[in-house]
Amino acid sequence: MKNHQVTIMDIARELNLSKSTVSRVLTGHPNVSKHTKDAVLELAKKLDYQKNMLAISLNSKKTYNIGIIVPEFSSSYFPQVIIGAQEAARQAGYNTVFSQSNESYQTEVANTKVMLANQVDGILISLTKETQNYDHLKIFERKGIPIVFFNRVCSEMSVPKVIVDDYEGAFNAVEYLIKSGRKRIAHLAGPLSLRVSGHRLDGYKAALKKYDIPIDQELIISYDLEISKVKIYVNHLLNLESPPDAIFAVNDPTAIEAIQIIKKRGLKIPQEIAVVGFSNDYASALIAPSLTTVAQPLSEIGRTAIELLIEQINRDVNDWKAVTKVLKTELIIREST
C-alpha cells in the first residue's frame, strides 16, 4: 500500500469488510455500527487515506469545490467573511477556492474564467467598485452553475444575495451623532455605483431629515475608495468656513485615515470633531482614539452565503430561489465619539 494512493478497497480488504460498508463510513452514513465505524476511521487515519475527489466528481457530477471572489484583502472585512464561509463549506463537505480582484473589473472577469476552468460547483462573489457589466457572471447562470452575491451585489441578476441593512446601520450611526449634539455632520461616501454606498448615503440623509437638520451638499463627498485621496477630502472639509463637527465615513479604512489627518491638524477627537466608521475592522479598536463604528456580522455573512449556495447546488436549476437575506448591524460606541 505504500507505493500507491490508499483506496476504499485497500481498507475493506484489510478489515475484511465490503467496499460499500467502508464507503458508508467514510461518507458519514449513519447506518453503520460504532465498532465498524471506529475500525474504519482508525485504519483510514493510519494509512493516510485521502478521498479520491476525481472519482467522486465523476460519480456525482460535482467537484465539491466552491469559488469565492472578493474585491480586496486590504481590510479585514473580506478575510473575516471568508473564514465564516470556509468553515460552513468544510462542514458541508466542500472545498473553497479563493481569488481577489484588486478592485479591477478586468481582473474579476479573469477570476471568473479561472473558476469556470476549475469546474466549481458554484461561486460566492462580491463585486469590484468598477463592475457595471455582468456578462461574465451571467455565463454561470447559462451553464447551470449557481451564484450567490454578498455585500456588493448585482441587482440585474435574480440570484440569492446576502447583505446587511446598510440604510439602518447608517441611520443609527448618524442619529447617535445628532443625539450627542452634533449638527454639521459630513459624510465621506463611497462610489454611488455601489449599492452599499447609496444605501448608507440614504440612511445618513434620513437621520438628518428626522431631526430637521438641513442636508448640506457641501458636507457630502463621494469618492472612489482610494485611501490616498482621503487626506484631500478631509482637509477640504476642515477648511470650510463652517467645518463639520462630525464625520460619518462609508467604511472603517476611510474613518481611520480621517482620524490620522484630523490629529495632524491638531484637533481634538471627539471634543472638536467626532468620527464614525462602518464595518468594525480589526484596526478600529486599536487606533487612538478607538473608532466608533457600525459592526457587521461578518462570519454570519459568510456562513449564510454558503448555505444559500449549497441549497442552489442541490436544487434543479428550474427550482432555484432568488432569496435575499438581510442581516442586522450593531453600533459599537468607542472613543472617537
mmCIF file of C-alpha atoms in Angstrom:
data_model
loop_
_atom_site.group_PDB
_atom_site.id
_atom_site.type_symbol
_atom_site.label_atom_id
_atom_site.label_comp_id
_atom_site.label_asym_id
_atom_site.label_seq_id
_atom_site.Cartn_x
_atom_site.Cartn_y
_atom_site.Cartn_z
ATOM 1 C CA MET A 1 0.000 0.000 0.000
ATOM 2 C CA LYS A 2 2.994 2.298 0.395
ATOM 3 C CA ASN A 3 3.526 2.563 -3.365
ATOM 4 C CA HIS A 4 0.085 3.826 -4.328
ATOM 5 C CA GLN A 5 -2.704 6.056 -3.038
ATOM 6 C CA VAL A 6 -4.761 4.173 -0.473
ATOM 7 C CA THR A 7 -8.262 3.358 -1.686
ATOM 8 C CA ILE A 8 -11.524 2.240 -0.119
ATOM 9 C CA MET A 9 -10.778 -1.262 -1.482
ATOM 10 C CA ASP A 10 -7.496 -1.368 0.462
ATOM 11 C CA ILE A 11 -9.259 -0.562 3.726
ATOM 12 C CA ALA A 12 -12.059 -3.040 3.005
ATOM 13 C CA ARG A 13 -9.587 -5.828 2.213
ATOM 14 C CA GLU A 14 -7.536 -5.288 5.392
ATOM 15 C CA LEU A 15 -10.616 -5.197 7.643
ATOM 16 C CA ASN A 16 -12.439 -7.964 5.749
ATOM 17 C CA LEU A 17 -15.386 -5.638 5.082
ATOM 18 C CA SER A 18 -17.320 -4.896 1.941
ATOM 19 C CA LYS A 19 -16.389 -1.877 -0.137
ATOM 20 C CA SER A 20 -19.892 -0.451 0.345
ATOM 21 C CA THR A 21 -19.591 -0.655 4.145
ATOM 22 C CA VAL A 22 -16.293 1.243 4.135
ATOM 23 C CA SER A 23 -17.765 3.774 1.753
ATOM 24 C CA ARG A 24 -20.741 4.359 4.055
ATOM 25 C CA VAL A 25 -18.430 5.030 6.992
ATOM 26 C CA LEU A 26 -16.228 7.451 5.052
ATOM 27 C CA THR A 27 -19.224 9.378 3.702
ATOM 28 C CA GLY A 28 -20.813 9.719 7.139
ATOM 29 C CA HIS A 29 -23.716 7.321 6.591
ATOM 30 C CA PRO A 30 -25.494 6.706 9.939
ATOM 31 C CA ASN A 31 -26.430 3.029 9.415
ATOM 32 C CA VAL A 32 -23.081 1.555 10.468
ATOM 33 C CA SER A 33 -22.221 0.057 13.855
ATOM 34 C CA LYS A 34 -19.932 2.047 16.136
ATOM 35 C CA HIS A 35 -17.408 -0.810 16.246
ATOM 36 C CA THR A 36 -17.148 -0.921 12.437
ATOM 37 C CA LYS A 37 -17.072 2.861 12.143
ATOM 38 C CA ASP A 38 -14.245 3.186 14.685
ATOM 39 C CA ALA A 39 -12.207 0.432 12.985
ATOM 40 C CA VAL A 40 -12.553 2.003 9.522
ATOM 41 C CA LEU A 41 -11.736 5.530 10.677
ATOM 42 C CA GLU A 42 -8.745 4.365 12.697
ATOM 43 C CA LEU A 43 -7.280 2.457 9.744
ATOM 44 C CA ALA A 44 -8.039 5.286 7.331
ATOM 45 C CA LYS A 45 -6.110 7.659 9.566
ATOM 46 C CA LYS A 46 -3.244 5.190 9.982
ATOM 47 C CA LEU A 47 -2.938 4.688 6.212
ATOM 48 C CA ASP A 48 -3.368 8.435 5.486
ATOM 49 C CA TYR A 49 -6.407 7.763 3.307
ATOM 50 C CA GLN A 50 -7.430 10.693 1.096
ATOM 51 C CA LYS A 51 -10.724 10.896 -0.755
ATOM 52 C CA ASN A 52 -10.359 10.485 -4.499
ATOM 53 C CA MET A 53 -12.135 13.680 -5.486
ATOM 54 C CA LEU A 54 -11.796 12.916 -9.197
ATOM 55 C CA ALA A 55 -13.664 9.652 -8.784
ATOM 56 C CA ILE A 56 -16.255 11.317 -6.573
ATOM 57 C CA SER A 57 -16.799 14.099 -9.081
ATOM 58 C CA LEU A 58 -17.198 11.624 -11.937
ATOM 59 C CA ASN A 59 -19.801 9.668 -9.966
ATOM 60 C CA SER A 60 -21.728 12.647 -8.624
ATOM 61 C CA LYS A 61 -21.061 15.161 -11.418
ATOM 62 C CA LYS A 62 -19.776 17.510 -8.700
ATOM 63 C CA THR A 63 -16.255 18.693 -7.912
ATOM 64 C CA TYR A 64 -17.171 19.693 -4.347
ATOM 65 C CA ASN A 65 -15.266 22.930 -4.951
ATOM 66 C CA ILE A 66 -16.802 26.356 -4.318
ATOM 67 C CA GLY A 67 -15.249 29.524 -5.702
ATOM 68 C CA ILE A 68 -15.114 32.757 -3.690
ATOM 69 C CA ILE A 69 -14.220 36.033 -5.433
ATOM 70 C CA VAL A 70 -13.699 39.217 -3.398
ATOM 71 C CA PRO A 71 -12.606 42.705 -4.484
ATOM 72 C CA GLU A 72 -9.795 43.211 -1.971
ATOM 73 C CA PHE A 73 -7.905 41.854 1.037
ATOM 74 C CA SER A 74 -6.575 45.218 2.297
ATOM 75 C CA SER A 75 -9.152 45.470 5.094
ATOM 76 C CA SER A 76 -10.168 42.697 7.475
ATOM 77 C CA TYR A 77 -13.760 42.665 6.180
ATOM 78 C CA PHE A 78 -13.416 40.091 3.400
ATOM 79 C CA PRO A 79 -10.961 37.775 5.221
ATOM 80 C CA GLN A 80 -13.426 37.568 8.130
ATOM 81 C CA VAL A 81 -16.325 36.796 5.793
ATOM 82 C CA ILE A 82 -14.206 34.120 4.113
ATOM 83 C CA ILE A 83 -13.411 32.480 7.457
ATOM 84 C CA GLY A 84 -17.128 32.036 8.108
ATOM 85 C CA ALA A 85 -17.756 30.830 4.563
ATOM 86 C CA GLN A 86 -14.862 28.361 4.589
ATOM 87 C CA GLU A 87 -15.959 26.762 7.858
ATOM 88 C CA ALA A 88 -19.555 26.369 6.648
ATOM 89 C CA ALA A 89 -18.321 24.876 3.364
ATOM 90 C CA ARG A 90 -15.999 22.459 5.177
ATOM 91 C CA GLN A 91 -18.825 21.244 7.405
ATOM 92 C CA ALA A 92 -20.892 20.578 4.283
ATOM 93 C CA GLY A 93 -18.071 18.621 2.625
ATOM 94 C CA TYR A 94 -16.921 21.307 0.169
ATOM 95 C CA ASN A 95 -13.518 22.797 -0.542
ATOM 96 C CA THR A 96 -13.096 26.518 -1.234
ATOM 97 C CA VAL A 97 -11.030 28.281 -3.880
ATOM 98 C CA PHE A 98 -10.323 31.997 -3.355
ATOM 99 C CA SER A 99 -9.336 34.868 -5.589
ATOM 100 C CA GLN A 100 -9.293 38.630 -5.162
ATOM 101 C CA SER A 101 -9.869 41.162 -7.911
ATOM 102 C CA ASN A 102 -7.906 44.114 -6.518
ATOM 103 C CA GLU A 103 -10.929 46.351 -7.269
ATOM 104 C CA SER A 104 -10.374 45.725 -11.001
ATOM 105 C CA TYR A 105 -13.235 44.724 -13.301
ATOM 106 C CA GLN A 106 -10.846 43.078 -15.766
ATOM 107 C CA THR A 107 -9.256 41.008 -13.000
ATOM 108 C CA GLU A 108 -12.714 39.995 -11.790
ATOM 109 C CA VAL A 109 -13.565 38.769 -15.299
ATOM 110 C CA ALA A 110 -10.293 36.806 -15.393
ATOM 111 C CA ASN A 111 -11.050 35.313 -11.968
ATOM 112 C CA THR A 112 -14.433 34.052 -13.134
ATOM 113 C CA LYS A 113 -12.758 32.333 -16.095
ATOM 114 C CA VAL A 114 -10.404 30.553 -13.695
ATOM 115 C CA MET A 115 -13.375 29.397 -11.633
ATOM 116 C CA LEU A 116 -15.091 28.057 -14.749
ATOM 117 C CA ALA A 117 -11.901 26.275 -15.827
ATOM 118 C CA ASN A 118 -11.714 24.643 -12.388
ATOM 119 C CA GLN A 119 -15.323 23.483 -12.750
ATOM 120 C CA VAL A 120 -16.508 24.857 -9.410
ATOM 121 C CA ASP A 121 -19.971 23.772 -8.317
ATOM 122 C CA GLY A 122 -20.893 27.383 -7.539
ATOM 123 C CA ILE A 123 -19.420 30.760 -6.615
ATOM 124 C CA LEU A 124 -19.782 33.457 -3.990
ATOM 125 C CA ILE A 125 -18.836 36.902 -5.228
ATOM 126 C CA SER A 126 -18.625 40.479 -4.022
ATOM 127 C CA LEU A 127 -18.226 42.893 -6.917
ATOM 128 C CA THR A 128 -15.420 45.363 -7.552
ATOM 129 C CA LYS A 129 -16.135 49.082 -7.433
ATOM 130 C CA GLU A 130 -15.658 49.148 -11.247
ATOM 131 C CA THR A 131 -18.112 46.383 -12.144
ATOM 132 C CA GLN A 132 -21.122 47.600 -14.112
ATOM 133 C CA ASN A 133 -21.272 44.899 -16.795
ATOM 134 C CA TYR A 134 -22.294 41.426 -15.647
ATOM 135 C CA ASP A 135 -21.940 39.306 -18.780
ATOM 136 C CA HIS A 136 -19.061 37.343 -17.244
ATOM 137 C CA LEU A 137 -21.350 36.333 -14.367
ATOM 138 C CA LYS A 138 -24.401 35.549 -16.457
ATOM 139 C CA ILE A 139 -22.314 32.804 -18.113
ATOM 140 C CA PHE A 140 -22.555 30.847 -14.850
ATOM 141 C CA GLU A 141 -26.348 31.039 -14.933
ATOM 142 C CA ARG A 142 -26.411 29.785 -18.516
ATOM 143 C CA LYS A 143 -24.184 26.856 -17.549
ATOM 144 C CA GLY A 144 -26.360 25.963 -14.562
ATOM 145 C CA ILE A 145 -23.699 26.975 -12.025
ATOM 146 C CA PRO A 146 -25.286 28.855 -9.123
ATOM 147 C CA ILE A 147 -24.077 32.258 -7.887
ATOM 148 C CA VAL A 148 -24.632 33.976 -4.570
ATOM 149 C CA PHE A 149 -23.727 37.658 -4.193
ATOM 150 C CA PHE A 150 -22.742 39.174 -0.852
ATOM 151 C CA ASN A 151 -22.037 42.727 0.305
ATOM 152 C CA ARG A 152 -21.643 44.247 -3.173
ATOM 153 C CA VAL A 153 -24.424 42.740 -5.228
ATOM 154 C CA CYS A 154 -25.859 42.845 -8.738
ATOM 155 C CA SER A 155 -29.476 43.984 -8.921
ATOM 156 C CA GLU A 156 -29.753 42.826 -12.561
ATOM 157 C CA MET A 157 -29.442 39.134 -11.715
ATOM 158 C CA SER A 158 -32.216 37.203 -9.989
ATOM 159 C CA VAL A 159 -29.996 35.099 -7.721
ATOM 160 C CA PRO A 160 -29.525 34.770 -3.930
ATOM 161 C CA LYS A 161 -27.905 37.697 -2.132
ATOM 162 C CA VAL A 162 -26.608 38.276 1.380
ATOM 163 C CA ILE A 163 -26.456 41.867 2.555
ATOM 164 C CA VAL A 164 -26.667 43.862 5.752
ATOM 165 C CA ASP A 165 -29.139 46.649 6.412
ATOM 166 C CA ASP A 166 -26.772 49.420 5.315
ATOM 167 C CA TYR A 167 -29.532 52.018 5.446
ATOM 168 C CA GLU A 168 -30.452 51.239 9.050
ATOM 169 C CA GLY A 169 -26.801 50.985 10.108
ATOM 170 C CA ALA A 170 -26.022 54.427 8.662
ATOM 171 C CA PHE A 171 -29.220 55.917 10.101
ATOM 172 C CA ASN A 172 -28.375 54.648 13.606
ATOM 173 C CA ALA A 173 -24.807 55.986 13.399
ATOM 174 C CA VAL A 174 -25.878 59.469 12.319
ATOM 175 C CA GLU A 175 -28.773 59.547 14.764
ATOM 176 C CA TYR A 176 -26.310 58.769 17.552
ATOM 177 C CA LEU A 177 -24.119 61.682 16.454
ATOM 178 C CA ILE A 178 -27.128 64.009 16.408
ATOM 179 C CA LYS A 179 -28.235 62.903 19.877
ATOM 180 C CA SER A 180 -24.651 63.555 21.018
ATOM 181 C CA GLY A 181 -25.102 67.194 19.998
ATOM 182 C CA ARG A 182 -23.544 67.186 16.524
ATOM 183 C CA LYS A 183 -25.204 69.460 13.981
ATOM 184 C CA ARG A 184 -22.824 69.622 11.000
ATOM 185 C CA ILE A 185 -22.191 66.016 10.102
ATOM 186 C CA ALA A 186 -20.136 65.369 6.982
ATOM 187 C CA HIS A 187 -20.333 62.138 5.024
ATOM 188 C CA LEU A 188 -17.385 60.639 3.157
ATOM 189 C CA ALA A 189 -19.391 58.370 0.853
ATOM 190 C CA GLY A 190 -18.259 55.586 -1.443
ATOM 191 C CA PRO A 191 -18.844 55.451 -5.202
ATOM 192 C CA LEU A 192 -22.548 55.599 -5.899
ATOM 193 C CA SER A 193 -22.161 52.768 -8.436
ATOM 194 C CA LEU A 194 -22.045 50.517 -5.364
ATOM 195 C CA ARG A 195 -25.399 49.730 -3.784
ATOM 196 C CA VAL A 196 -23.889 49.791 -0.287
ATOM 197 C CA SER A 197 -22.669 53.366 -0.794
ATOM 198 C CA GLY A 198 -26.093 54.546 -1.945
ATOM 199 C CA HIS A 199 -27.919 52.897 0.947
ATOM 200 C CA ARG A 200 -25.509 54.325 3.531
ATOM 201 C CA LEU A 201 -25.913 57.780 1.995
ATOM 202 C CA ASP A 202 -29.702 57.387 2.131
ATOM 203 C CA GLY A 203 -29.534 56.388 5.806
ATOM 204 C CA TYR A 204 -27.355 59.426 6.552
ATOM 205 C CA LYS A 205 -29.843 61.764 4.862
ATOM 206 C CA ALA A 206 -32.848 60.153 6.547
ATOM 207 C CA ALA A 207 -31.367 60.714 10.018
ATOM 208 C CA LEU A 208 -30.738 64.392 9.249
ATOM 209 C CA LYS A 209 -34.303 64.803 7.965
ATOM 210 C CA LYS A 210 -35.786 63.150 11.055
ATOM 211 C CA TYR A 211 -34.170 65.809 13.241
ATOM 212 C CA ASP A 212 -34.851 68.710 10.849
ATOM 213 C CA ILE A 213 -31.180 69.237 10.061
ATOM 214 C CA PRO A 214 -30.757 70.645 6.523
ATOM 215 C CA ILE A 215 -28.879 68.417 4.077
ATOM 216 C CA ASP A 216 -25.791 70.419 3.063
ATOM 217 C CA GLN A 217 -24.340 69.054 -0.180
ATOM 218 C CA GLU A 218 -21.067 70.772 0.726
ATOM 219 C CA LEU A 219 -20.664 68.208 3.513
ATOM 220 C CA ILE A 220 -21.218 65.163 1.280
ATOM 221 C CA ILE A 221 -18.228 63.858 -0.689
ATOM 222 C CA SER A 222 -18.482 60.675 -2.748
ATOM 223 C CA TYR A 223 -15.129 59.153 -3.678
ATOM 224 C CA ASP A 224 -13.665 56.050 -5.292
ATOM 225 C CA LEU A 225 -12.296 54.456 -2.082
ATOM 226 C CA GLU A 226 -8.679 55.304 -2.940
ATOM 227 C CA ILE A 227 -7.430 55.910 0.600
ATOM 228 C CA SER A 228 -4.717 58.283 -0.588
ATOM 229 C CA LYS A 229 -7.474 60.738 -1.516
ATOM 230 C CA VAL A 230 -8.988 60.907 1.975
ATOM 231 C CA LYS A 231 -6.382 63.496 3.009
ATOM 232 C CA ILE A 232 -7.584 65.839 0.277
ATOM 233 C CA TYR A 233 -11.246 65.495 1.204
ATOM 234 C CA VAL A 234 -10.826 65.722 4.984
ATOM 235 C CA ASN A 235 -8.632 68.814 4.686
ATOM 236 C CA HIS A 236 -11.211 70.328 2.337
ATOM 237 C CA LEU A 237 -13.960 69.746 4.922
ATOM 238 C CA LEU A 238 -11.859 71.151 7.764
ATOM 239 C CA ASN A 239 -11.040 74.263 5.697
ATOM 240 C CA LEU A 240 -14.702 75.138 5.131
ATOM 241 C CA GLU A 241 -15.949 78.401 6.604
ATOM 242 C CA SER A 242 -18.253 76.282 8.761
ATOM 243 C CA PRO A 243 -16.376 72.990 9.170
ATOM 244 C CA PRO A 244 -18.136 69.805 10.292
ATOM 245 C CA ASP A 245 -18.321 68.771 13.928
ATOM 246 C CA ALA A 246 -18.553 65.093 12.920
ATOM 247 C CA ILE A 247 -17.657 62.809 10.021
ATOM 248 C CA PHE A 248 -19.544 59.648 9.136
ATOM 249 C CA ALA A 249 -17.381 57.544 6.807
ATOM 250 C CA VAL A 250 -18.553 54.885 4.363
ATOM 251 C CA ASN A 251 -16.126 52.350 5.857
ATOM 252 C CA ASP A 252 -13.537 51.950 8.588
ATOM 253 C CA PRO A 253 -10.387 52.417 6.449
ATOM 254 C CA THR A 254 -11.762 55.820 5.407
ATOM 255 C CA ALA A 255 -12.643 56.724 9.005
ATOM 256 C CA ILE A 256 -9.254 55.590 10.340
ATOM 257 C CA GLU A 257 -7.426 57.670 7.746
ATOM 258 C CA ALA A 258 -9.654 60.637 8.615
ATOM 259 C CA ILE A 259 -8.700 60.307 12.295
ATOM 260 C CA GLN A 260 -4.990 60.419 11.423
ATOM 261 C CA ILE A 261 -5.446 63.558 9.345
ATOM 262 C CA ILE A 262 -7.595 65.300 11.962
ATOM 263 C CA LYS A 263 -4.993 64.566 14.636
ATOM 264 C CA LYS A 264 -2.258 66.046 12.446
ATOM 265 C CA ARG A 265 -4.333 69.193 12.172
ATOM 266 C CA GLY A 266 -4.204 69.473 15.973
ATOM 267 C CA LEU A 267 -7.938 68.985 16.515
ATOM 268 C CA LYS A 268 -9.232 67.034 19.483
ATOM 269 C CA ILE A 269 -11.351 63.919 18.871
ATOM 270 C CA PRO A 270 -14.177 63.763 19.856
ATOM 271 C CA GLN A 271 -14.287 67.142 21.639
ATOM 272 C CA GLU A 272 -13.939 69.211 18.445
ATOM 273 C CA ILE A 273 -14.908 66.651 15.841
ATOM 274 C CA ALA A 274 -16.318 63.124 16.121
ATOM 275 C CA VAL A 275 -15.686 60.269 13.665
ATOM 276 C CA VAL A 276 -17.784 57.166 12.916
ATOM 277 C CA GLY A 277 -16.911 54.334 10.527
ATOM 278 C CA PHE A 278 -18.672 51.286 9.125
ATOM 279 C CA SER A 279 -17.744 47.561 9.301
ATOM 280 C CA ASN A 280 -15.791 47.168 12.596
ATOM 281 C CA ASP A 281 -12.419 46.467 11.022
ATOM 282 C CA TYR A 282 -9.810 44.926 13.352
ATOM 283 C CA ALA A 283 -7.878 48.195 13.378
ATOM 284 C CA SER A 284 -10.906 50.193 14.531
ATOM 285 C CA ALA A 285 -10.411 49.055 18.138
ATOM 286 C CA LEU A 286 -6.633 49.572 18.052
ATOM 287 C CA ILE A 287 -6.375 53.116 16.708
ATOM 288 C CA ALA A 288 -6.164 56.013 19.191
ATOM 289 C CA PRO A 289 -8.796 57.186 19.823
ATOM 290 C CA SER A 290 -10.612 53.915 19.141
ATOM 291 C CA LEU A 291 -13.223 54.189 16.414
ATOM 292 C CA THR A 292 -16.972 54.175 16.874
ATOM 293 C CA THR A 293 -18.287 52.018 14.042
ATOM 294 C CA VAL A 294 -21.204 50.055 12.645
ATOM 295 C CA ALA A 295 -20.367 46.373 13.086
ATOM 296 C CA GLN A 296 -21.484 43.791 10.546
ATOM 297 C CA PRO A 297 -21.910 40.071 11.375
ATOM 298 C CA LEU A 298 -19.042 39.030 9.111
ATOM 299 C CA SER A 299 -18.842 35.304 9.884
ATOM 300 C CA GLU A 300 -22.619 35.079 9.615
ATOM 301 C CA ILE A 301 -22.488 36.719 6.184
ATOM 302 C CA GLY A 302 -20.055 34.035 5.010
ATOM 303 C CA ARG A 303 -21.996 31.164 6.562
ATOM 304 C CA THR A 304 -25.316 32.366 5.212
ATOM 305 C CA ALA A 305 -23.922 32.838 1.712
ATOM 306 C CA ILE A 306 -22.504 29.299 1.681
ATOM 307 C CA GLU A 307 -25.783 27.835 2.951
ATOM 308 C CA LEU A 308 -27.732 29.593 0.194
ATOM 309 C CA LEU A 309 -25.225 28.451 -2.419
ATOM 310 C CA ILE A 310 -25.313 24.801 -1.364
ATOM 311 C CA GLU A 311 -29.121 24.917 -1.385
ATOM 312 C CA GLN A 312 -28.913 26.078 -5.009
ATOM 313 C CA ILE A 313 -26.329 23.422 -5.885
ATOM 314 C CA ASN A 314 -28.642 20.716 -4.555
ATOM 315 C CA ARG A 315 -31.686 22.012 -6.447
ATOM 316 C CA ASP A 316 -32.668 21.566 -10.043
ATOM 317 C CA VAL A 317 -31.973 24.757 -11.998
ATOM 318 C CA ASN A 318 -35.708 25.221 -12.543
ATOM 319 C CA ASP A 319 -36.204 25.309 -8.769
ATOM 320 C CA TRP A 320 -33.548 27.928 -7.970
ATOM 321 C CA LYS A 321 -34.715 30.537 -5.454
ATOM 322 C CA ALA A 322 -33.595 34.185 -5.610
ATOM 323 C CA VAL A 323 -33.616 34.717 -1.845
ATOM 324 C CA THR A 324 -32.182 37.914 -0.344
ATOM 325 C CA LYS A 325 -31.020 37.656 3.265
ATOM 326 C CA VAL A 326 -30.734 40.991 5.076
ATOM 327 C CA LEU A 327 -28.670 40.811 8.280
ATOM 328 C CA LYS A 328 -28.663 43.346 11.108
ATOM 329 C CA THR A 329 -25.814 45.671 12.089
ATOM 330 C CA GLU A 330 -24.780 46.924 15.538
ATOM 331 C CA LEU A 331 -23.431 50.331 16.518
ATOM 332 C CA ILE A 332 -20.204 49.911 18.543
ATOM 333 C CA ILE A 333 -19.520 53.084 20.539
ATOM 334 C CA ARG A 334 -15.876 53.878 21.253
ATOM 335 C CA GLU A 335 -13.663 56.872 21.989
ATOM 336 C CA SER A 336 -13.971 58.732 18.652
ATOM 337 C CA THR A 337 -17.471 59.941 19.583
#
